[in-house]
Coordinates of C-alpha atoms in Angstrom, one line a residue:
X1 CA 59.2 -5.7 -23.4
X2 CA 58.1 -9.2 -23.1
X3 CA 57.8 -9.1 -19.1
X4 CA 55.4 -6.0 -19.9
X5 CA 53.4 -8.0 -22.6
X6 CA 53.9 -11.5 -21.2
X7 CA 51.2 -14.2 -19.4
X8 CA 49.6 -13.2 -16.1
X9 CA 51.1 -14.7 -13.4
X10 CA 49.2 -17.3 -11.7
X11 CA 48.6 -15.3 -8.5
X12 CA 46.7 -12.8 -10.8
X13 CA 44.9 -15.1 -12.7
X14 CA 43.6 -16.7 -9.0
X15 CA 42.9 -13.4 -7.9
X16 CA 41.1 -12.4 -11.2
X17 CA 39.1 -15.9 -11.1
X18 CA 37.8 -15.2 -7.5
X19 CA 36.6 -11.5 -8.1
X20 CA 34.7 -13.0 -10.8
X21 CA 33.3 -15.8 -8.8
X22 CA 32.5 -13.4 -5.7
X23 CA 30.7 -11.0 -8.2
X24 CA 28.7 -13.9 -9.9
X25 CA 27.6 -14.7 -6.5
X26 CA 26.7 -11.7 -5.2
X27 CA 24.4 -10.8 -8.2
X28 CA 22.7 -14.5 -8.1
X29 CA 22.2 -13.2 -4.5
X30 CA 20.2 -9.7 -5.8
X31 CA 18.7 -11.5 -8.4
X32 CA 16.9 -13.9 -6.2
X33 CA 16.3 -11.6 -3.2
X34 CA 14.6 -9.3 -6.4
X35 CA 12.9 -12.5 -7.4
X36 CA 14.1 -12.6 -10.9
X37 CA 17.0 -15.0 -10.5
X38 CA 16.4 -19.1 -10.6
X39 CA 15.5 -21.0 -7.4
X40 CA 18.2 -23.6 -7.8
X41 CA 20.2 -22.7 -4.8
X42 CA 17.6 -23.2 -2.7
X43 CA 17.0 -26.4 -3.9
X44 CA 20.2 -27.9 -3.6
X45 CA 20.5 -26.3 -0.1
X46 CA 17.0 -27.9 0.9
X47 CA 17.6 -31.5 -1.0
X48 CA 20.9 -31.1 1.3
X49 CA 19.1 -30.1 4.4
X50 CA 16.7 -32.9 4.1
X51 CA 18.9 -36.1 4.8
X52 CA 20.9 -34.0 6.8
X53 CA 17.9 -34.0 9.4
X54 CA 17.1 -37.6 9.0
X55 CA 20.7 -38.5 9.6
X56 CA 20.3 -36.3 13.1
X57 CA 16.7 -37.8 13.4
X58 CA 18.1 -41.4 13.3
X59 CA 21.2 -40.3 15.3
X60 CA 19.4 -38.6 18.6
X61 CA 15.9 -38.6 18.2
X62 CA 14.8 -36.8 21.3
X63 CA 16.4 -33.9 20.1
X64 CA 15.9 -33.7 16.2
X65 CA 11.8 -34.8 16.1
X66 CA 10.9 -36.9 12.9
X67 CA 8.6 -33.7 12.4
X68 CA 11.7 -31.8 12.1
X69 CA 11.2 -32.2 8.3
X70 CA 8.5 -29.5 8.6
X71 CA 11.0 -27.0 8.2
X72 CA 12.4 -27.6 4.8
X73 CA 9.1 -28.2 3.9
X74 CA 8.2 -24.5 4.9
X75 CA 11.1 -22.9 3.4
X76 CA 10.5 -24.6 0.1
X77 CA 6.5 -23.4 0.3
X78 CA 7.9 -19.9 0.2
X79 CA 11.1 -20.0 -2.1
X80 CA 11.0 -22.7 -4.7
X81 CA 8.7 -23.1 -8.0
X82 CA 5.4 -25.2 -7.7
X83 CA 7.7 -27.7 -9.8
X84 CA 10.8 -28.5 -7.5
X85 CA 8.7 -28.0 -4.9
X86 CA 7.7 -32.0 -5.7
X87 CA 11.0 -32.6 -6.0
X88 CA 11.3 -31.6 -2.5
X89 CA 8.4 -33.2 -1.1
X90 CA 9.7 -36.8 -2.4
X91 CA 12.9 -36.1 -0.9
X92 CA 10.9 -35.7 2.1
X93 CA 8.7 -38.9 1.7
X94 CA 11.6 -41.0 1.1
X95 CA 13.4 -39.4 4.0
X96 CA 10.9 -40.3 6.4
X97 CA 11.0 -43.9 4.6
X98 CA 14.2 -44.3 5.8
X99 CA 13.6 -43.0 9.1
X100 CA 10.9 -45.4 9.3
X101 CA 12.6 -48.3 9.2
X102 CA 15.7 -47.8 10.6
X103 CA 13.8 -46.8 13.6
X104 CA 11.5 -49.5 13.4
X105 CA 7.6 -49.8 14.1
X106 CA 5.9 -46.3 15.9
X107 CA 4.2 -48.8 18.3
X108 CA 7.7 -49.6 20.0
X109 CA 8.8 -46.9 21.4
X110 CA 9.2 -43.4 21.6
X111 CA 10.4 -41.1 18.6
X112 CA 9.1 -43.2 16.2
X113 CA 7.6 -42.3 12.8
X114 CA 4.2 -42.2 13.5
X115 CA 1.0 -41.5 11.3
X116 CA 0.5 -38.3 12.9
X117 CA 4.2 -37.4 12.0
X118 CA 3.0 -38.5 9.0
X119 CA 0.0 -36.3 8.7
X120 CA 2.3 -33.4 9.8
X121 CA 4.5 -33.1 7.4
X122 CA 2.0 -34.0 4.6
X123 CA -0.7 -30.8 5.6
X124 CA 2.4 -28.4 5.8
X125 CA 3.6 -29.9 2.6
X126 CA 0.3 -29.2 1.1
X127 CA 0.0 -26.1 2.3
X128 CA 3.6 -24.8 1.1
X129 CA 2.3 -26.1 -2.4
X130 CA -0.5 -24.1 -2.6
X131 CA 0.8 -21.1 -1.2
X132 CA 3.5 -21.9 -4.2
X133 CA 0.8 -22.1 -6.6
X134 CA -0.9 -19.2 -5.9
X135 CA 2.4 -17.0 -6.3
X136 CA 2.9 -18.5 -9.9
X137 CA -0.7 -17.7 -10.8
X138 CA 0.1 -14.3 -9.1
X139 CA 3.8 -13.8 -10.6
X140 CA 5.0 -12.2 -8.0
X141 CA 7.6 -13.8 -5.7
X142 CA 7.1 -13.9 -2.0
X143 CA 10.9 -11.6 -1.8
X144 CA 9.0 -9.3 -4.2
X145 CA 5.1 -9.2 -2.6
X146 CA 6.0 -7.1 0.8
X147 CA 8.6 -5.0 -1.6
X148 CA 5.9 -4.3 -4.1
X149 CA 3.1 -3.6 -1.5
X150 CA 5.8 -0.9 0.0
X151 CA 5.8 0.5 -3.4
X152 CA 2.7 1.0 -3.8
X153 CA 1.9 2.9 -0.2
X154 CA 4.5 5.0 -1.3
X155 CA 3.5 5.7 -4.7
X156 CA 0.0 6.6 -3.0
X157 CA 1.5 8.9 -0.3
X158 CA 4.0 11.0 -3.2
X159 CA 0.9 11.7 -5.3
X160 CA -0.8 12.8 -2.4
X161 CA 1.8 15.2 -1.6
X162 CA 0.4 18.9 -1.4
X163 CA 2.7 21.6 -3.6
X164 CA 4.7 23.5 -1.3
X165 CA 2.6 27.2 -1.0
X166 CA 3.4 30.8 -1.4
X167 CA 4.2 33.2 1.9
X168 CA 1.2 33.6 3.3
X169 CA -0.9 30.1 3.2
X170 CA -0.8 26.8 5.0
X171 CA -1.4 23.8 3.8
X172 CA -2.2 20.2 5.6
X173 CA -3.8 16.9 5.0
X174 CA -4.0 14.0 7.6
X175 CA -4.5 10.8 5.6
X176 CA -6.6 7.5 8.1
X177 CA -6.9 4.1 6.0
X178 CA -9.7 2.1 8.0
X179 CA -9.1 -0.7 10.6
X180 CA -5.5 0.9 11.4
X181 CA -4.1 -0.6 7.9
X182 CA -1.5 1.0 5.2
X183 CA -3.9 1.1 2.2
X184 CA -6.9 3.9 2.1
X185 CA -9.6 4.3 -0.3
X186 CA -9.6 7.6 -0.2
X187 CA -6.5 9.8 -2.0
X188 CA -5.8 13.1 -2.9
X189 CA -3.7 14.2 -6.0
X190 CA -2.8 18.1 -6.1
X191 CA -0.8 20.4 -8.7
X192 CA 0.0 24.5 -9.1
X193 CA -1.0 24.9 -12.7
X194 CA -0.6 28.4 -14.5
X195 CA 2.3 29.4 -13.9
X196 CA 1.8 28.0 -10.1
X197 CA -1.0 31.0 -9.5
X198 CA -3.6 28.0 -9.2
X199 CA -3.6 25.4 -6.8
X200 CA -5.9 22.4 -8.0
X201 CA -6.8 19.6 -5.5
X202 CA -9.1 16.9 -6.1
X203 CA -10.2 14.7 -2.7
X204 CA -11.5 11.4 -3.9
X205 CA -13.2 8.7 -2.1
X206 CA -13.2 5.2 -3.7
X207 CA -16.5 3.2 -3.1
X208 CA -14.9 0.4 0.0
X209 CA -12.8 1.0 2.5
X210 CA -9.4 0.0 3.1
X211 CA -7.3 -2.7 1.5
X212 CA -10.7 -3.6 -0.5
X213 CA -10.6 -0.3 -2.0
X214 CA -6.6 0.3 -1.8
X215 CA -6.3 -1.1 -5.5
X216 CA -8.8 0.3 -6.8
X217 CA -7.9 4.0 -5.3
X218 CA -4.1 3.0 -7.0
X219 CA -5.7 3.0 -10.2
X220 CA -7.6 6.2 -9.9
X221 CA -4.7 8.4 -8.3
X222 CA -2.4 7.9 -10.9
X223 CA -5.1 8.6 -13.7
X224 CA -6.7 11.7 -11.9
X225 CA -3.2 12.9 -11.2
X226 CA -2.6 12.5 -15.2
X227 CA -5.5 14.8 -15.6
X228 CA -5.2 17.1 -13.1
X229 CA -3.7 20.1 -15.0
X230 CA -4.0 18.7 -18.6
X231 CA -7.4 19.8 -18.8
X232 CA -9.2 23.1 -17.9
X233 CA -10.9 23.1 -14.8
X234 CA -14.1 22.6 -15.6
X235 CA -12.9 19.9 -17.8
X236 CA -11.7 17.7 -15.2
X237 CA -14.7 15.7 -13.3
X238 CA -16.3 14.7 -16.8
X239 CA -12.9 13.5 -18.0
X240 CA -12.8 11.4 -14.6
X241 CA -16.3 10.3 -14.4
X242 CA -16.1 8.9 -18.5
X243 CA -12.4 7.1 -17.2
X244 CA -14.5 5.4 -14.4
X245 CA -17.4 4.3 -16.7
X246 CA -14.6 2.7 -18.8
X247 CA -13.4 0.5 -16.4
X248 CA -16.6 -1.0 -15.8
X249 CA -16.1 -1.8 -12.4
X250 CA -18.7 -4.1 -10.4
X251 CA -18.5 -1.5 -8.0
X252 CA -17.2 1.3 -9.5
X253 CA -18.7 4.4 -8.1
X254 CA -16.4 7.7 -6.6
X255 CA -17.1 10.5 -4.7
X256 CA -14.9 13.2 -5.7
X257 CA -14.9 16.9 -4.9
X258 CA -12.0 19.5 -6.9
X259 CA -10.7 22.5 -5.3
X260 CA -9.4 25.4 -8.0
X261 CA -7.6 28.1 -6.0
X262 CA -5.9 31.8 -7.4
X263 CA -3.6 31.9 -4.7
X264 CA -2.9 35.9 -5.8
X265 CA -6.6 37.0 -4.6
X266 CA -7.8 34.3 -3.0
X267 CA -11.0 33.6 -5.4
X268 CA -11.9 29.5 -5.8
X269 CA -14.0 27.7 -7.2
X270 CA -15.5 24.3 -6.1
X271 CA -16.8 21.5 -8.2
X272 CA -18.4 18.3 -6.5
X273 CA -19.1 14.7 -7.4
X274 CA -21.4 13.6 -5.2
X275 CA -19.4 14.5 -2.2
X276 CA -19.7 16.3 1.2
X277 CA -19.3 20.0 0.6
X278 CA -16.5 21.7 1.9
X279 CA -16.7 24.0 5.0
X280 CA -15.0 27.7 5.0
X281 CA -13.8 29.6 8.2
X282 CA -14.4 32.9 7.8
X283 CA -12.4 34.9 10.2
X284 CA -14.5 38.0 10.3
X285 CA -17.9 36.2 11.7
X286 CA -15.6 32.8 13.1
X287 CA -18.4 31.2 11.7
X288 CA -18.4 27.8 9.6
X289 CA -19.7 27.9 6.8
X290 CA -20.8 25.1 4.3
X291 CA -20.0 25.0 0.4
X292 CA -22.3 22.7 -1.5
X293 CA -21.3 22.4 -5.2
X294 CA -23.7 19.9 -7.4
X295 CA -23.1 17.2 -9.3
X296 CA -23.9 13.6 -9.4
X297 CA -21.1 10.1 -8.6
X298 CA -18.3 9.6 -10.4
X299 CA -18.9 6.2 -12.6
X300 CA -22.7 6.5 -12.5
X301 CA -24.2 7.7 -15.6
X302 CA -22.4 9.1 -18.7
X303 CA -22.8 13.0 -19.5
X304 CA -22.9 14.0 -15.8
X305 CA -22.9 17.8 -15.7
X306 CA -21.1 19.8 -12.4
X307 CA -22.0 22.5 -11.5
X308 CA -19.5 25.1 -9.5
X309 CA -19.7 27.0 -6.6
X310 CA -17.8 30.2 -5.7
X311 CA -15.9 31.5 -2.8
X312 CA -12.9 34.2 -1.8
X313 CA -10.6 33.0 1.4
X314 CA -9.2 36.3 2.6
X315 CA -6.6 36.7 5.3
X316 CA -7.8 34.3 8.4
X317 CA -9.9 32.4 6.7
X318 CA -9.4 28.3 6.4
X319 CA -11.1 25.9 3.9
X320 CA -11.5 22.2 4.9
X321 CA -12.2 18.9 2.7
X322 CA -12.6 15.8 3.9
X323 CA -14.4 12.4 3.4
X324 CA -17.4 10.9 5.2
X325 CA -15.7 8.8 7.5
X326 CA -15.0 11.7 9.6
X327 CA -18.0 13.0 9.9
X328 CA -20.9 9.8 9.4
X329 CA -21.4 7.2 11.7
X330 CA -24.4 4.7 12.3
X331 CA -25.3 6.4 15.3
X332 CA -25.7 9.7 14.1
X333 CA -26.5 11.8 10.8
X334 CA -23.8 13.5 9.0
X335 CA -24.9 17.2 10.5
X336 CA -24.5 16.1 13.6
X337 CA -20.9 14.9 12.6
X338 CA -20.4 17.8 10.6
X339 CA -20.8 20.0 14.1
X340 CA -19.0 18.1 16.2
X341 CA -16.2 18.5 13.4
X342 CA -16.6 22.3 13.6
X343 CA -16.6 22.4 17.2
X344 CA -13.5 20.3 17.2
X345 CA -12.0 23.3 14.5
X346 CA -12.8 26.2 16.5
X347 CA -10.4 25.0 19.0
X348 CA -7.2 25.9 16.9
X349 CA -9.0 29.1 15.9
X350 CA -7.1 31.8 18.4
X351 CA -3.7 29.7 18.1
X352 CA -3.9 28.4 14.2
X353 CA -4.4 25.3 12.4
X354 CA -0.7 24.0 12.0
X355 CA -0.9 20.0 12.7
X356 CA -4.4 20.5 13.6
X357 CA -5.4 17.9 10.6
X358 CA -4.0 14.6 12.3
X359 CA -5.5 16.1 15.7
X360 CA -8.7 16.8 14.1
X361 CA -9.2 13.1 12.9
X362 CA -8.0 11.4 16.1
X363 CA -10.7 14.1 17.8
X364 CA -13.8 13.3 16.5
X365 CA -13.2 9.6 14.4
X366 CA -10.2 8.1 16.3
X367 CA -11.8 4.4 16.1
X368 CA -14.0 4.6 13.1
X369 CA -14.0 1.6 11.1
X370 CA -13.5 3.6 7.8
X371 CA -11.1 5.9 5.8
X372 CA -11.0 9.3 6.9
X373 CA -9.2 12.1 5.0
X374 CA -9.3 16.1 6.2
X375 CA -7.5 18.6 4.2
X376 CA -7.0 21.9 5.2
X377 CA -6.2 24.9 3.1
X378 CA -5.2 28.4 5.2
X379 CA -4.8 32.0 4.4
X380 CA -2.6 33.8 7.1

């Protein structure tokens, strides 16, 4: 009984003490890669760095520069708190003190500390700080800021997700943020409501363009995709336009326009907020046809009424939203754009319009300096 019940042995207790240890460690290491552990580690490994390259500095000069002290100087710019951060930079000042005069004046020979080295490691140093500064104003470490910006490009592409369709339609949307970058203006939010008979989608563009209008066009997805489907219909642009009056942007303005689809006979309806109208294939005529609904910006004025316009897609036919970037340019009117856009369309007419979205966009506004969205709705 008692070698059952009695004291570990001290090989277990070791072993016990360094699974401990090795799980402390490794989730300090999470912590700070997550940015919510301390910075003290890489502190001490900086304040140990830092004499270690003066001691190579005094030892062989032409190989470890005195403006080899830049380094720690970076790395503590991007990982440490604005307030070890001085503890760092006097390390560093009294580090090249002693470098200083063991090496003796800069005006007798080579490798010396010179003002300029001076000057070096003094800009970087106060460049590091603010950079340090401005991520404790911000709160967001610099592990977390490329994580966080990920995020949110993600978050924007899942609520712009389509609904998967019934047999017999096709959906698409091809997505351009201006100046090549990850963060668009313009977004789309979509749901099957009813039972999934209805498919609502609402294309938005944010006043902007790109990374200007990227936070902005965050804030407005997820409330327009809260909406979309909690309110009837007809309900939905005057419950956006009063949430954009709210915020009371500077510039605040939207254009929006909100497709509601029975995807049993084919009958929609279109509501518009200031935006381009829609254009419908009709695959008896193959003619293009426009679908203008009325209604003022989104964020303008309060009690904005929207009016609806109606429409049937039957077998063959194609509906297609998109934003003004595709179709305006400074150097020619939107009809013009609008026909090179349809003549662009009528292309993937005999062979049908899977993956003709992205095609479409890199057709007729491949290098336009503005967000371009197309959406295409299809009835096979």
């Amino acid at each position: 009984m008692a070698s059952s019940t009695g004291a570990e042995s001290p090989t277990a207790r070791w072993r016990k003490a360094v699974h401990r240890a090795r799980i402390s460690v490794r989730k300090a290491g999470v912590d700070y890669f997550r940015g919510d552990g301390s910075d003290w580690i890489a502190l001490v490994a900086l304040l140990i760095a830092i004499p270690a390259i003066a001691c190579g500095t005094i030892w062989r000069p032409d190989w470890i520069a005195p403006t080899a002290l830049v380094l720690p100087v970076i790395a503590g710019g991007l990982l440490l708190r604005p307030a070890n951060l001085l503890a760092l930079y006097g390390t560093s000042a009294a580090a090249l003190i002693v470098e200083a005069s063991l090496l003796g004046p800069y005006d007798q020979g080579r490798d010396r500390i010179t003002p300029g080295t001076v000057l070096v490691v003094a800009a970087v140093g106060l460049s590091g700080l603010l950079i340090a500064q401005f991520r404790s104003r911000v709160g967001v470490p610099w592990r977390r800021g490329g994580t966080m910006l990920f995020d949110l490009r993600e978050r924007i592409r899942v609520q712009s997700k389509l609904p998967k369709l019934p047999a017999g339609w096709h959906r698409e949307m091809a997505l351009r943020p201006a100046g090549g970058q990850s963060f668009s203006g313009d977004f789309v939010v979509a749901s099957r409501t009813h039972g999934g008979n209805i498919l609502e989608v609402v294309l938005t563009d944010v006043s902007g363009k790109g990374m200007d209008a990227a936070s902005r066009a965050l804030l407005l997805s997820g409330a327009f995709g809260g909406l979309l489907g909690s309110l009837p219909p007809h309900g939905f642009l005057p419950a956006a336009n009063g949430y954009l009056l709210r915020q009371d942007w500077d510039e605040g303005f939207a254009t929006s326009i909100h497709l509601v689809l029975d995807l049993e006979s084919g009958d929609y309806e279109l509501l518009s907020a200031g935006h381009l109208p829609a254009l419908q294939l009709s695959a008896g005529t193959g003619r293009w046809e426009e679908k203008a609904a009325e209604g003022p910006l989104l964020g303008v004025y309060d009690g904005a009424q929207f009016d609806p316009v109606k429409g049937t897609l039957r077998p063959g036919d194609v509906l297609m939203l998109f934003t003004d970037g595709l179709v305006e340019a400074a150097d020619r009117d939107i009809a013009e754009g609008i026909d090179r856009l349809t003549g662009e369309a009528d292309r993937y007419v005999a062979g049908g319009f899977v993956g003709a979205a992205w095609h479409l966009i890199e057709a007729v506004a491949k290098d336009v300096n503005d967000d371009r969205a197309l959406l295409l709705i299809c009835r096979d």
